[in-house]
Coordinates of C-alpha atoms and ligand atoms in Angstrom, one line a residue:
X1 CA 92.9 171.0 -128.7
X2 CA 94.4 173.5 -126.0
X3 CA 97.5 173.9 -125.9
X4 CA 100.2 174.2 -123.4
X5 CA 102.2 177.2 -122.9
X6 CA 105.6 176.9 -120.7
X7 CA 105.7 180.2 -119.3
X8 CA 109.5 181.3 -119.2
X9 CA 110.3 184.1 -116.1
X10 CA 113.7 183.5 -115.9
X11 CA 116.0 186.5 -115.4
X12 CA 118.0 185.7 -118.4
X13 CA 117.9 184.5 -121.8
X14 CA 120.0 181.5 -121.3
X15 CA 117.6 180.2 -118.2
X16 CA 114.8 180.6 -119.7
X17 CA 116.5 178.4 -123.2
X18 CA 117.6 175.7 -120.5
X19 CA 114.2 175.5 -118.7
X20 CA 112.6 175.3 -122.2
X21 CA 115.1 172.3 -123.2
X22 CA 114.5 170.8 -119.9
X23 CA 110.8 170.8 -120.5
X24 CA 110.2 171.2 -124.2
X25 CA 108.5 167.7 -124.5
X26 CA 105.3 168.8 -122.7
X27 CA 105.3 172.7 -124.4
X28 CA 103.4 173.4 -127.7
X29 CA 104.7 176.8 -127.2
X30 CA 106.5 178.8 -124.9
X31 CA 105.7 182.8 -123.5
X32 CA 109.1 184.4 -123.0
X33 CA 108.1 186.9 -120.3
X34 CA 110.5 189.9 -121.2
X35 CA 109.1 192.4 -118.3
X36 CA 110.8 189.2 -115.6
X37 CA 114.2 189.4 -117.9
X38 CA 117.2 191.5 -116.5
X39 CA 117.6 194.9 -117.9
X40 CA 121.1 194.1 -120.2
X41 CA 119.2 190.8 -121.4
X42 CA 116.2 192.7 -122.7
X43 CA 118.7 193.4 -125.6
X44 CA 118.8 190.4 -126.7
X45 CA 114.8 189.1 -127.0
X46 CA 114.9 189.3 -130.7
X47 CA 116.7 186.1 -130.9
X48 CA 114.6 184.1 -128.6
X49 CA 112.6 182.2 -131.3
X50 CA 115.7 180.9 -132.8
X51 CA 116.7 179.8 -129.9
X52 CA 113.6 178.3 -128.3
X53 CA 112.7 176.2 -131.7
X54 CA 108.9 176.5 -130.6
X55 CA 106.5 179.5 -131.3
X56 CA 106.7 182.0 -128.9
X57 CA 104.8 184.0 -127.7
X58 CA 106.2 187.9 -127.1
X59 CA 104.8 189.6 -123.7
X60 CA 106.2 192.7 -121.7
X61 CA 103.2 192.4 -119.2
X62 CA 102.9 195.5 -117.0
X63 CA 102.9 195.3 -113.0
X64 CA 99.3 196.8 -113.3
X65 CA 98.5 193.4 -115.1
X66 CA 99.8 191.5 -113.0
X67 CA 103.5 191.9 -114.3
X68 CA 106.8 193.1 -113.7
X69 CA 107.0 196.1 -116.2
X70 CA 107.4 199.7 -114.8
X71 CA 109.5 201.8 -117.2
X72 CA 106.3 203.0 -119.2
X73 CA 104.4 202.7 -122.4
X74 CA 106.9 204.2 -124.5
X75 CA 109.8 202.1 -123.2
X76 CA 107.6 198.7 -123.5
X77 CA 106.5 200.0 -127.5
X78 CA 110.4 200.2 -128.2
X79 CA 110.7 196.3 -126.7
X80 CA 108.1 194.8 -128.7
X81 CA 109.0 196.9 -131.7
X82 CA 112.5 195.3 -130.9
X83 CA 111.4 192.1 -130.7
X84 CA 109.3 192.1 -133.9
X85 CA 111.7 194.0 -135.5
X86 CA 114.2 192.7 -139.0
X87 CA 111.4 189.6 -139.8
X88 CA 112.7 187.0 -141.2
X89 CA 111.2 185.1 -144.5
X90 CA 111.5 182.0 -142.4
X91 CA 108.6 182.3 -139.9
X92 CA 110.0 179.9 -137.6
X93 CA 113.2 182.8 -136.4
X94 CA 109.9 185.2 -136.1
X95 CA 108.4 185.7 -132.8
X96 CA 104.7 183.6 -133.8
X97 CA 102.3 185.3 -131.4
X98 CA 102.6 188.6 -129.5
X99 CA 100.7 190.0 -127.0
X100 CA 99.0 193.0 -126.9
X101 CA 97.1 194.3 -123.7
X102 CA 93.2 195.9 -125.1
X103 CA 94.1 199.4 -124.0
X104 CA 97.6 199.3 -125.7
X105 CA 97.4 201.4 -128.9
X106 CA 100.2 200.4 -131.1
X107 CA 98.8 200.5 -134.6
X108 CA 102.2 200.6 -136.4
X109 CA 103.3 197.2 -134.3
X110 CA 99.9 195.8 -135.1
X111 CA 100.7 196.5 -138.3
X112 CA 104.2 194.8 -138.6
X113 CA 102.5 191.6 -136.2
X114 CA 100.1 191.3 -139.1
X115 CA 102.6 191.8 -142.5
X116 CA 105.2 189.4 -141.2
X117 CA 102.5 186.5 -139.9
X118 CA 103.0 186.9 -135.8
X119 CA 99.5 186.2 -134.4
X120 CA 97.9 189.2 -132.0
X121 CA 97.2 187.9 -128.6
X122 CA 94.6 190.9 -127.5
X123 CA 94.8 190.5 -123.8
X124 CA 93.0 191.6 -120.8
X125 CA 93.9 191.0 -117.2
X126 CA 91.0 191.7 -114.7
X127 CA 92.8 191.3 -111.3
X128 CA 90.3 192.5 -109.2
X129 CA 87.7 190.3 -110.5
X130 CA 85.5 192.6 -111.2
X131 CA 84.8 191.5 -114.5
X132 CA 80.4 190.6 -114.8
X133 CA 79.6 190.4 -118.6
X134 CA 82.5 188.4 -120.4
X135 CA 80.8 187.7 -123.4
X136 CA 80.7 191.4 -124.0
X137 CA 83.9 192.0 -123.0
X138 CA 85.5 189.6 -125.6
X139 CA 83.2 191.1 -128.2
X140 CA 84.4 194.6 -127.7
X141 CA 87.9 193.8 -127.7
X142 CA 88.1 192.1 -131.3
X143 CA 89.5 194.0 -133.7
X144 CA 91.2 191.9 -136.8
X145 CA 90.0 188.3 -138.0
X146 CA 92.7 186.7 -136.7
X147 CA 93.0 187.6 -133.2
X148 CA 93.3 185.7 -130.2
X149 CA 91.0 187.1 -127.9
X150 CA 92.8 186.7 -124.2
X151 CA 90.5 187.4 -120.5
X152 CA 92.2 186.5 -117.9
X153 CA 90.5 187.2 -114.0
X154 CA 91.3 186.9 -111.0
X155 CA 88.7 184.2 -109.6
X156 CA 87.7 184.6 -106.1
X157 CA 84.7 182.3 -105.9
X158 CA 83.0 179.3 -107.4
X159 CA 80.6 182.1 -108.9
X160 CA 83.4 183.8 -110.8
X161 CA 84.8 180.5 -112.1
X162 CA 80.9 179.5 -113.3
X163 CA 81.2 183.0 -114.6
X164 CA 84.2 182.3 -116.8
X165 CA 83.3 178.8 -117.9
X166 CA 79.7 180.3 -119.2
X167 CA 81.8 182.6 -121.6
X168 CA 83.3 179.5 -123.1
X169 CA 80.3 178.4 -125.6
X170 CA 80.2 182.2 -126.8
X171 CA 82.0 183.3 -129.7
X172 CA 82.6 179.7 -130.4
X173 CA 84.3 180.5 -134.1
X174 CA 86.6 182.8 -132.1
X175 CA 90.6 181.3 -130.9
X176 CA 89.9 182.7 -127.0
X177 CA 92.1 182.1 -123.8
X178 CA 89.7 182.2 -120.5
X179 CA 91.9 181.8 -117.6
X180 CA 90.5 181.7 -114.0
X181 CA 93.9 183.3 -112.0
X182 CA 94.0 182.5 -108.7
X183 CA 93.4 179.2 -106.0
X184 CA 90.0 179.2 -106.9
X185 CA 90.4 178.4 -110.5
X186 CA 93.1 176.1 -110.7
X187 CA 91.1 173.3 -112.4
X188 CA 90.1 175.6 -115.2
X189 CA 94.1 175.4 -116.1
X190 CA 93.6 171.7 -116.6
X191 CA 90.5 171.7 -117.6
X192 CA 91.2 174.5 -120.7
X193 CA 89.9 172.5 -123.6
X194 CA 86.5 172.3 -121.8
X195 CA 86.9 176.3 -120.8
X196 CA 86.8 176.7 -124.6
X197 CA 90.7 177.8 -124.3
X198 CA 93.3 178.1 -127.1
X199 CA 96.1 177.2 -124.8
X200 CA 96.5 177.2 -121.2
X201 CA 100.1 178.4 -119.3
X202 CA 102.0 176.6 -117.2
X203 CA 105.4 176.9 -115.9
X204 CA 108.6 175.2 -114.2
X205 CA 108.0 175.6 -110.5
X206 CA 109.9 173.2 -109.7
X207 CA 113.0 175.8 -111.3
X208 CA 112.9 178.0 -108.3
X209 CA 111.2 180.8 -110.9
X210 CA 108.3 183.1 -110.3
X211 CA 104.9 181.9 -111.8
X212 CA 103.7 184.2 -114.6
X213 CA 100.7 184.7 -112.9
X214 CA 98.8 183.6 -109.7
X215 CA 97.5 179.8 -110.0
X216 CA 99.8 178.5 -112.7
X217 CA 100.4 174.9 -112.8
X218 CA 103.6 173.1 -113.0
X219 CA 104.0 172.3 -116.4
X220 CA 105.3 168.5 -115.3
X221 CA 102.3 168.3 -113.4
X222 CA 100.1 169.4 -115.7
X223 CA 101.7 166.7 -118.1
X224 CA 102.2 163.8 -116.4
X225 CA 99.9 163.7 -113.5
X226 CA 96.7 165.2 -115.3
X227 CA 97.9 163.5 -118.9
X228 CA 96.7 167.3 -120.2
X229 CA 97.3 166.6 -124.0
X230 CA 95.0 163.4 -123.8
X231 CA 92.2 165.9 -122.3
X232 CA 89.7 166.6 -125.2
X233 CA 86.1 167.6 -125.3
X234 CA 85.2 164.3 -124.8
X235 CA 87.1 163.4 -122.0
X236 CA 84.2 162.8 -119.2
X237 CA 85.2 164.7 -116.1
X238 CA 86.3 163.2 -112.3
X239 CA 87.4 165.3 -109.7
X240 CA 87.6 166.3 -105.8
X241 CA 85.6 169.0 -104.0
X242 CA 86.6 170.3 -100.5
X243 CA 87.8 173.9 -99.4
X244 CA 90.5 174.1 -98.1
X245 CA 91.2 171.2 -100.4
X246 CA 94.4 169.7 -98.4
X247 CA 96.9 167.7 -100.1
X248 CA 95.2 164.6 -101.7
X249 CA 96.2 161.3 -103.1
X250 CA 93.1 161.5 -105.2
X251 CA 94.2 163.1 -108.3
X252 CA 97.7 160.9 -108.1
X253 CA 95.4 157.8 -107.3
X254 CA 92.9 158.0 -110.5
X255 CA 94.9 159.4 -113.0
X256 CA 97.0 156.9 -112.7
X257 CA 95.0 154.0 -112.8
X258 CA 93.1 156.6 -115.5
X259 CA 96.4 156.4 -117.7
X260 CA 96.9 152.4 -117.0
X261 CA 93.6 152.0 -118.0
X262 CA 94.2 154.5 -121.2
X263 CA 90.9 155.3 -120.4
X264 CA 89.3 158.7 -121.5
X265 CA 89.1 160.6 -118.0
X266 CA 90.5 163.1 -115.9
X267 CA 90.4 163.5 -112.0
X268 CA 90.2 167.5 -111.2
X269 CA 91.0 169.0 -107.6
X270 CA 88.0 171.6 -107.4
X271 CA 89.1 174.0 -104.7
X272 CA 85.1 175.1 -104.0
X273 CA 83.9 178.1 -102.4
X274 CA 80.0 177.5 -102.7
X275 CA 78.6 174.1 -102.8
X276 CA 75.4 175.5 -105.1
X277 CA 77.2 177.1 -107.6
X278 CA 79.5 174.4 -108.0
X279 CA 76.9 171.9 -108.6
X280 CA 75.5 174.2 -111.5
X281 CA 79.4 173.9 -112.8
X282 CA 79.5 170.5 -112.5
X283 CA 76.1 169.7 -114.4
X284 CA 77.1 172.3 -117.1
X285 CA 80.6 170.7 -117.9
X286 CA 78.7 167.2 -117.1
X287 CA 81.2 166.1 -114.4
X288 CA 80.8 161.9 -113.9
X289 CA 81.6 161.3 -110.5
X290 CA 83.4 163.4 -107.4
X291 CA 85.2 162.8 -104.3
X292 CA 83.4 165.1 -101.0
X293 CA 85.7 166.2 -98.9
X294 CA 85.7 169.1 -95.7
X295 CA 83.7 171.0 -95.4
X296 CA 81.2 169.6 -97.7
X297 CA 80.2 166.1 -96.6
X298 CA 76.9 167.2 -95.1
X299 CA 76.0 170.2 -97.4
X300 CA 76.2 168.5 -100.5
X301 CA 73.2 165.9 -99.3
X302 CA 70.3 168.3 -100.6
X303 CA 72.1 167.8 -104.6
X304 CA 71.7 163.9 -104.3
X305 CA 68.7 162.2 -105.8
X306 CA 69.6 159.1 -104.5
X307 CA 71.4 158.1 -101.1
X308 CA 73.0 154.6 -100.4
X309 CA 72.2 153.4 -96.9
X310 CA 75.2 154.6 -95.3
X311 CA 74.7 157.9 -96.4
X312 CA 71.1 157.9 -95.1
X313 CA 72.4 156.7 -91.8
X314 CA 74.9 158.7 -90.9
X315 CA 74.1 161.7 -92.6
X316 CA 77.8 162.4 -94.8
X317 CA 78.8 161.3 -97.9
X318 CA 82.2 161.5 -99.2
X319 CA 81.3 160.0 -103.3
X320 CA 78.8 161.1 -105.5
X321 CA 78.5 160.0 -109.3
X322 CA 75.7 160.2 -112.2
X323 CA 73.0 157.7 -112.5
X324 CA 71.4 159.0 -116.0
X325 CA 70.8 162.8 -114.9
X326 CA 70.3 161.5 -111.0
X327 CA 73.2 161.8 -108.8
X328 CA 73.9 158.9 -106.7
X329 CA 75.5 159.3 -103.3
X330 CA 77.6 156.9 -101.2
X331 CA 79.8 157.3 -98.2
X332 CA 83.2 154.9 -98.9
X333 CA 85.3 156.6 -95.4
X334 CA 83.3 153.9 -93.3
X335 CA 84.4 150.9 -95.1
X336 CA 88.0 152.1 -96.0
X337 CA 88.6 152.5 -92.5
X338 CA 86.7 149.2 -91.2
X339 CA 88.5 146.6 -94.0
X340 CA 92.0 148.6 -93.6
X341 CA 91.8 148.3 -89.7
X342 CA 90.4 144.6 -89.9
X343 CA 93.0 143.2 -92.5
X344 CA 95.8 144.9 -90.2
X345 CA 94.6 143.1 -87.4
X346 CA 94.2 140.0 -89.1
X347 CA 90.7 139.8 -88.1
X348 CA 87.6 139.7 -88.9
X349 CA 85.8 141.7 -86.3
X350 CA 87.0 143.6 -82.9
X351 CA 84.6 141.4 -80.8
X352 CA 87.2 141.5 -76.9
X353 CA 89.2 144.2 -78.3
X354 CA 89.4 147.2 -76.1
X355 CA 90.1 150.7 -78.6
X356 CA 91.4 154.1 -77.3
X357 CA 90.5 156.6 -80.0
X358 CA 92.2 159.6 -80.2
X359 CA 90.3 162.7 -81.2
X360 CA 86.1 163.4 -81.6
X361 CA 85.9 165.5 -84.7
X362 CA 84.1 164.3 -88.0
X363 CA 86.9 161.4 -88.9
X364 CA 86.5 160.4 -85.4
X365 CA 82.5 159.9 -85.4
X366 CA 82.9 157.7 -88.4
X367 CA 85.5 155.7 -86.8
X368 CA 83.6 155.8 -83.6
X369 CA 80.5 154.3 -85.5
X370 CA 82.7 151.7 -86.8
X371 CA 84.2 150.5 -84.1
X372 CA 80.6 150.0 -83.0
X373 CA 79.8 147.7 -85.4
X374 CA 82.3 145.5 -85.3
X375 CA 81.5 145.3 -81.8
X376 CA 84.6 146.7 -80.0
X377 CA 84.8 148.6 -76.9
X378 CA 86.5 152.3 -76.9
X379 CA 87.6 154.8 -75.2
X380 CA 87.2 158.2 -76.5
X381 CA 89.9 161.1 -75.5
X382 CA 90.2 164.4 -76.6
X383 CA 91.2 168.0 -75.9
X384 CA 87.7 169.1 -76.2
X385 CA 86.2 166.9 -73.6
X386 CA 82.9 167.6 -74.3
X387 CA 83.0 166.8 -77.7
X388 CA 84.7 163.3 -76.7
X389 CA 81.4 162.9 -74.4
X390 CA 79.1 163.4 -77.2
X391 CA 80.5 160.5 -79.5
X392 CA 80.9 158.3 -77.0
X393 CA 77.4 158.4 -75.3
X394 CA 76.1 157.2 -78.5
X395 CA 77.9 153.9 -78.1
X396 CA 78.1 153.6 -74.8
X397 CA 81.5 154.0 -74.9
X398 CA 84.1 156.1 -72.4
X399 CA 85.7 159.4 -72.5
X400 CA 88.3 161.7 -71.4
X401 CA 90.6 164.9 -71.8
X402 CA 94.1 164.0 -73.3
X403 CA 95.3 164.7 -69.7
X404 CA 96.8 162.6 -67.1
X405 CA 93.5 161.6 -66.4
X406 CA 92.2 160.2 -69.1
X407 CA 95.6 158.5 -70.2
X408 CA 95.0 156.9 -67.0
X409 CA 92.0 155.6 -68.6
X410 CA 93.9 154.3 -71.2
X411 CA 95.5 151.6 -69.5
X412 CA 92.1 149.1 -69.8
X413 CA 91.8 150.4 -73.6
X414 CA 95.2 149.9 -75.3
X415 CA 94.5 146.4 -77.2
X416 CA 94.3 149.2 -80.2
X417 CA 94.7 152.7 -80.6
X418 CA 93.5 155.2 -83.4
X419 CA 94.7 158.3 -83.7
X420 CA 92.1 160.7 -85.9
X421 CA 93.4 164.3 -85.1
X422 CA 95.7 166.2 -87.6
X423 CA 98.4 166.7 -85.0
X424 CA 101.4 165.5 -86.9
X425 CA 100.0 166.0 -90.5
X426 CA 102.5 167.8 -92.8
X427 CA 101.3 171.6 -92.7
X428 CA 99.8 171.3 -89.2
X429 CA 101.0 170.9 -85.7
X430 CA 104.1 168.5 -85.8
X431 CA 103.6 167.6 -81.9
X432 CA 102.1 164.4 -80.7
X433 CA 98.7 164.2 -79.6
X434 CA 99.4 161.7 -76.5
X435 CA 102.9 162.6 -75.4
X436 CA 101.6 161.9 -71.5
X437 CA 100.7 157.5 -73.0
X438 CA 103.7 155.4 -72.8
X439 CA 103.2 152.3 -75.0
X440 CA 103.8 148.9 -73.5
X441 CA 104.5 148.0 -77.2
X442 CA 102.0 145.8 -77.0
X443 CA 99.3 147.9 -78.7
X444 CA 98.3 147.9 -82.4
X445 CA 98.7 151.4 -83.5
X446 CA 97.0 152.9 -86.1
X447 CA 97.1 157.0 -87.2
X448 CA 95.0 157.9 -89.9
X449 CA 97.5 160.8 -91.1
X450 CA 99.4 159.7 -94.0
X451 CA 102.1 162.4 -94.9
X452 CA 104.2 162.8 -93.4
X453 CA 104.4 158.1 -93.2
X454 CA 105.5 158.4 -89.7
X455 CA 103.9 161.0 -87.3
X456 CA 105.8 161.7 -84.1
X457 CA 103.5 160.0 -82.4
X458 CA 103.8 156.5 -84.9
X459 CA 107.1 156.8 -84.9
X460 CA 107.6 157.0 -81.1
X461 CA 104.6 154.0 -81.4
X462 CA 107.1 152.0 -83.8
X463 CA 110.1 152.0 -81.5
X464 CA 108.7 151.0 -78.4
X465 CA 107.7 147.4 -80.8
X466 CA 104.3 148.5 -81.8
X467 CA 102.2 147.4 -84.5
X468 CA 101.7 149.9 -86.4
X469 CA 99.8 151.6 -89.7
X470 CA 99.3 154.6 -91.2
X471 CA 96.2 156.4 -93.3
X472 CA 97.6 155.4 -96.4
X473 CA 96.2 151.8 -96.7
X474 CA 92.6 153.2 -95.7
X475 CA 92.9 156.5 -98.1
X476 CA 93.9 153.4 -101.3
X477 CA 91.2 151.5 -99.9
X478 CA 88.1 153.9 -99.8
X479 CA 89.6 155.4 -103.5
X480 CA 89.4 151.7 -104.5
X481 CA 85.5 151.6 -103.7
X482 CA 85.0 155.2 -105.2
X483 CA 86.2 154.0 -108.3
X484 CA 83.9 150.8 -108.0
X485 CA 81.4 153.4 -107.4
X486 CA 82.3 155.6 -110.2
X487 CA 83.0 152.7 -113.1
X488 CA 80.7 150.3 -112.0
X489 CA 83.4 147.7 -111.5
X490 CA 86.3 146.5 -109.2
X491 CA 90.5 148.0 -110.6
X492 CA 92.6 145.2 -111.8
X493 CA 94.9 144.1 -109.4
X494 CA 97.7 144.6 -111.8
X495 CA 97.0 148.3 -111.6
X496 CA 96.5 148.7 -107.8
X497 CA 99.7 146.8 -107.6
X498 CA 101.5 149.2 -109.5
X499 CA 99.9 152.4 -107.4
X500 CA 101.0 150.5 -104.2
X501 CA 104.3 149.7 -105.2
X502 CA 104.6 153.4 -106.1
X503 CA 103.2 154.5 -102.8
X504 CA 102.1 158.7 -101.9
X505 CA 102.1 160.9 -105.3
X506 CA 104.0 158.2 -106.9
X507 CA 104.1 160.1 -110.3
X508 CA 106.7 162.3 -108.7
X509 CA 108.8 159.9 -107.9
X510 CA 108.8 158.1 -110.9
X511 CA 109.8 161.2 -112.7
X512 CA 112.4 162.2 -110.6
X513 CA 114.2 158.7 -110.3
Ligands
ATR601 P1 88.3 166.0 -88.9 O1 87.1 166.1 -89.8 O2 89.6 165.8 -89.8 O3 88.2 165.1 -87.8 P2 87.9 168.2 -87.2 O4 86.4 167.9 -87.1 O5 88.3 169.7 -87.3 O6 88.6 167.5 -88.4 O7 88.6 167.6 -85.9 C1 89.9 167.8 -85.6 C2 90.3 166.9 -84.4 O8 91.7 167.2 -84.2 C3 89.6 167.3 -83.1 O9 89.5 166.2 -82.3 C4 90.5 168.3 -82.5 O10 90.4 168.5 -81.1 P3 89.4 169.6 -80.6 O11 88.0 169.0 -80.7 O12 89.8 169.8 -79.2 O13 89.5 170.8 -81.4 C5 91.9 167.7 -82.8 N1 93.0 168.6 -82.7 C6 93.3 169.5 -83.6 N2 94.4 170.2 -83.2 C7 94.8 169.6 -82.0 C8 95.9 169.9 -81.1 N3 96.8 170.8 -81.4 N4 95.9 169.1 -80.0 C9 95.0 168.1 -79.8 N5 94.0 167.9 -80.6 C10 93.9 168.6 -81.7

């Protein structure tokens, strides 16, 4: 099974031995990074496995590799040489692994590595990505039995992930490490067992340290959000596929109820750069079910076999899961919002109710549509009139800009208001989409943002004596009817008790309290 590899970049030995005791209970095995160490502490490496009471690994990676190493070959052979140096009979006080860049000719340290029992990690770093035949690469870099071969690249693209992942079932006899550095490849650092990976690195971000290398996960994370020691071949494969892929509660959401359940599954975020290539990833690492989010609602349709009748009808779906070899697609949005906006009404449809919806991009068509069926009456505004216009002629509905004149509009819609832009989202524009409306605090307000729990403009809602919700309950909700989708049956209350009473990326919080 892979293992995980706290990578240590402290500046000295003792922060590196307290981050490892802080986190020792999710390492196998730690890397001490000795090109991120100060200068006078360099002195001192040859002690470090004593210390650490794991095997470590020995690096001195060089800047051109994505390290922090300038002094020069000969000055990085005397600090490995140090390191390996006066081996002890006791193979624990011995560094276990050391690793040894392909172009780095050393044959006396090989040598020494090899006598004493420390395991050669032959590694090679393709930052620029450039890397096309990695089958061949691995086999040309081999050079004892009992080598770890190590090819680590810089992923750019869903293509260069696909890339990586196809040089997994070569070699198969042969103790690799295929890392994908970089956004695009995060999921292949969770997903290391099924990369065909010996180990997979992680590291304390939380410690205010650099990462070792571009993409590393937190190695709490890692642990106890994606359960990663539980992850074996076996484990069948959920995830979420967007680009950007914002911050989601979906990882948080099924991994949880995953772990409740002790069931044998992992939810992936799949930052995705090409909707094609991805599919051929997911139907080559047989992924179960996904999660569609921007900008690939509409794109994806082509790669579904089957399409529920919301997905037919409004042409996005946000859920997509395996029927035999068929993919099924379903669009759970429309009903999240629907049942979330309903129960916080206390109603059962929006029959009299007059709506004022706040924003006409993709979120706001599906609202729009909804609305419609439950037979309200809205009020589109938005900054982009036109767009407002477009939505709204398909139900008969009004418009306007988010100007005095359209607030003015306002006044015969404000039973209810939905806000569906991302002004006030964590990472976006903090100001409030209708600064000009002053609530009567008579309105039900609901914003479909969710972090930060109270936007400017729900908070300014709350204290004139609104109603008010936030995205939160709809996000639980349409998750809730993924995984009906996914698992062919409702969650146990218990367990959607517990993720409620947890609330946002609960797992964090549980840790930290
Ligand atoms: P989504 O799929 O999340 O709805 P979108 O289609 O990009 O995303 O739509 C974003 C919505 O937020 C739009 O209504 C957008 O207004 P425009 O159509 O005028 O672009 C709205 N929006 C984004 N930033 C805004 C801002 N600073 N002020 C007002 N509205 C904003």
């Amino acid at each position: 099974m892979a293992k995980n590899c706290l990578c240590l970049t402290g500046n000295t030995i003792k922060q590196n031995v307290d981050i490892l005791n802080k986190y020792r209970k999710y390492a196998d095995l730690a890397e001490l990074r000795v090109d991120c160490l100060d200068g006078d502490e360099r002195l001192h490496i040859r002690r470090f496995p004593e210390l650490a009471g794991v095997p470590v690994i020995l690096t001195v990676r060089r800047d051109i590799d994505g390290g922090y190493f300038t002094s020069g070959e000969g000055a990085r052979l005397k600090l490995l040489a140090n390191g390996l140096a006066y081996a002890n009979a006791d193979s624990r006080l011995n560094f276990a692994y050391v690793d040894i860049e392909e172009d780095f000719n050393a044959p006396s340290l090989e040598e020494a590595a090899r006598t004493f029992g420390t395991r050669i990690i032959r590694s090679c770093h393709d930052l620029k990505g450039e890397l096309e035949d990695i089958p061949a690469k691995i086999k040309s870099m081999k050079r004892a039995g009992d080598e770890i071969v190590k090819v680590a690249v810089s992923v750019k693209s869903t293509r260069d992930v696909l890339n990586v992942f196809r040089a997994s079932d070569t070699f198969i006899k042969q103790d690799k490490i295929l890392i994908c550095m970089g956004h695009y490849g995060l999921y292949s650092r969770i997903l290391a067992e099924r990369f065909g990976s010996f180990l997979t690195y992680s590291c304390a971000l939380s410690e205010d340290i650099t990462p070792g290398a571009s993409g590393q996960m937190d190695v709490r994370e890692l642990s106890e959000l994606y359960h990663f020691k539980k992850i074996t071949k076996d484990t069948k494969i959920y995830g979420v596929i967007g680009n950007p892929l914002k911050s989601s509660v979906s990882p948080w959401f099924f991994n949880t109820i995953f772990n409740l359940e002790n069931a044998d599954c992992v939810y992936a975020p799949f930052p995705v750069t090409n909707i094609n290539d991805f599919m051929n990833l997911a139907d080559e690492m047989n992924i179960q079910g996904l999660s569609i989010t921007v900008p690939y609602k509409e794109t994806v349709l082509p790669y579904i076999d089957e399409k529920s009748e919301v997905v037919e009808s409004i042409g996005a779906c946000n859920t997509m899961y395996r029927k035999g070899d068929a993919w099924y697609g379903d669009n759970t949005d429309y009903a999240g919002f629907s049942t979330s906006l309903l129960n916080f009404l206390n109603r059962k449809n929006l029959k009299k109710m007059k709506i004022t919806i706040v924003g006409a991009g993709g979120v706001s068509r599906a609202v729009a549509a909804e609305i419609y069926k439950m037979g309200g009456k809205a009020l589109i505004l938005n900054r982009t009139v036109h767009k407002a216009a477009s939505i709204a002629s398909r139900y008969n509905f009004r418009w306007g800009g988010l100007d005095r004149q359209g607030i003015e509009l306002m006044s015969k819609y404000n039973d209810i208001i939905v806000q569906t832009t991302s002004v006030g989202m964590e990472g976006y524009d903090v100001s409030d989409p209708l600064e000009l409306y002053e609530f009567s605090g008579n309105e039900s307000v609901m914003d479909l943002i969710y972090t930060p729990p109270q936007t400017p403009f729900l908070k300014r809602a709350a204290s004139a004596g609104c109603k008010i919700l936030n995205g939160y309950d709809m996000v639980i909700r349409q998750a809730c009817l993924q995984y009906a989708n996914f698992f062919d049956r409702e969650i146990p209350k218990t367990h959607l008790s517990q993720i409620n009473s947890l609330g946002v990326n609960g797992w964090d919080r549980t840790l930290s309290s």
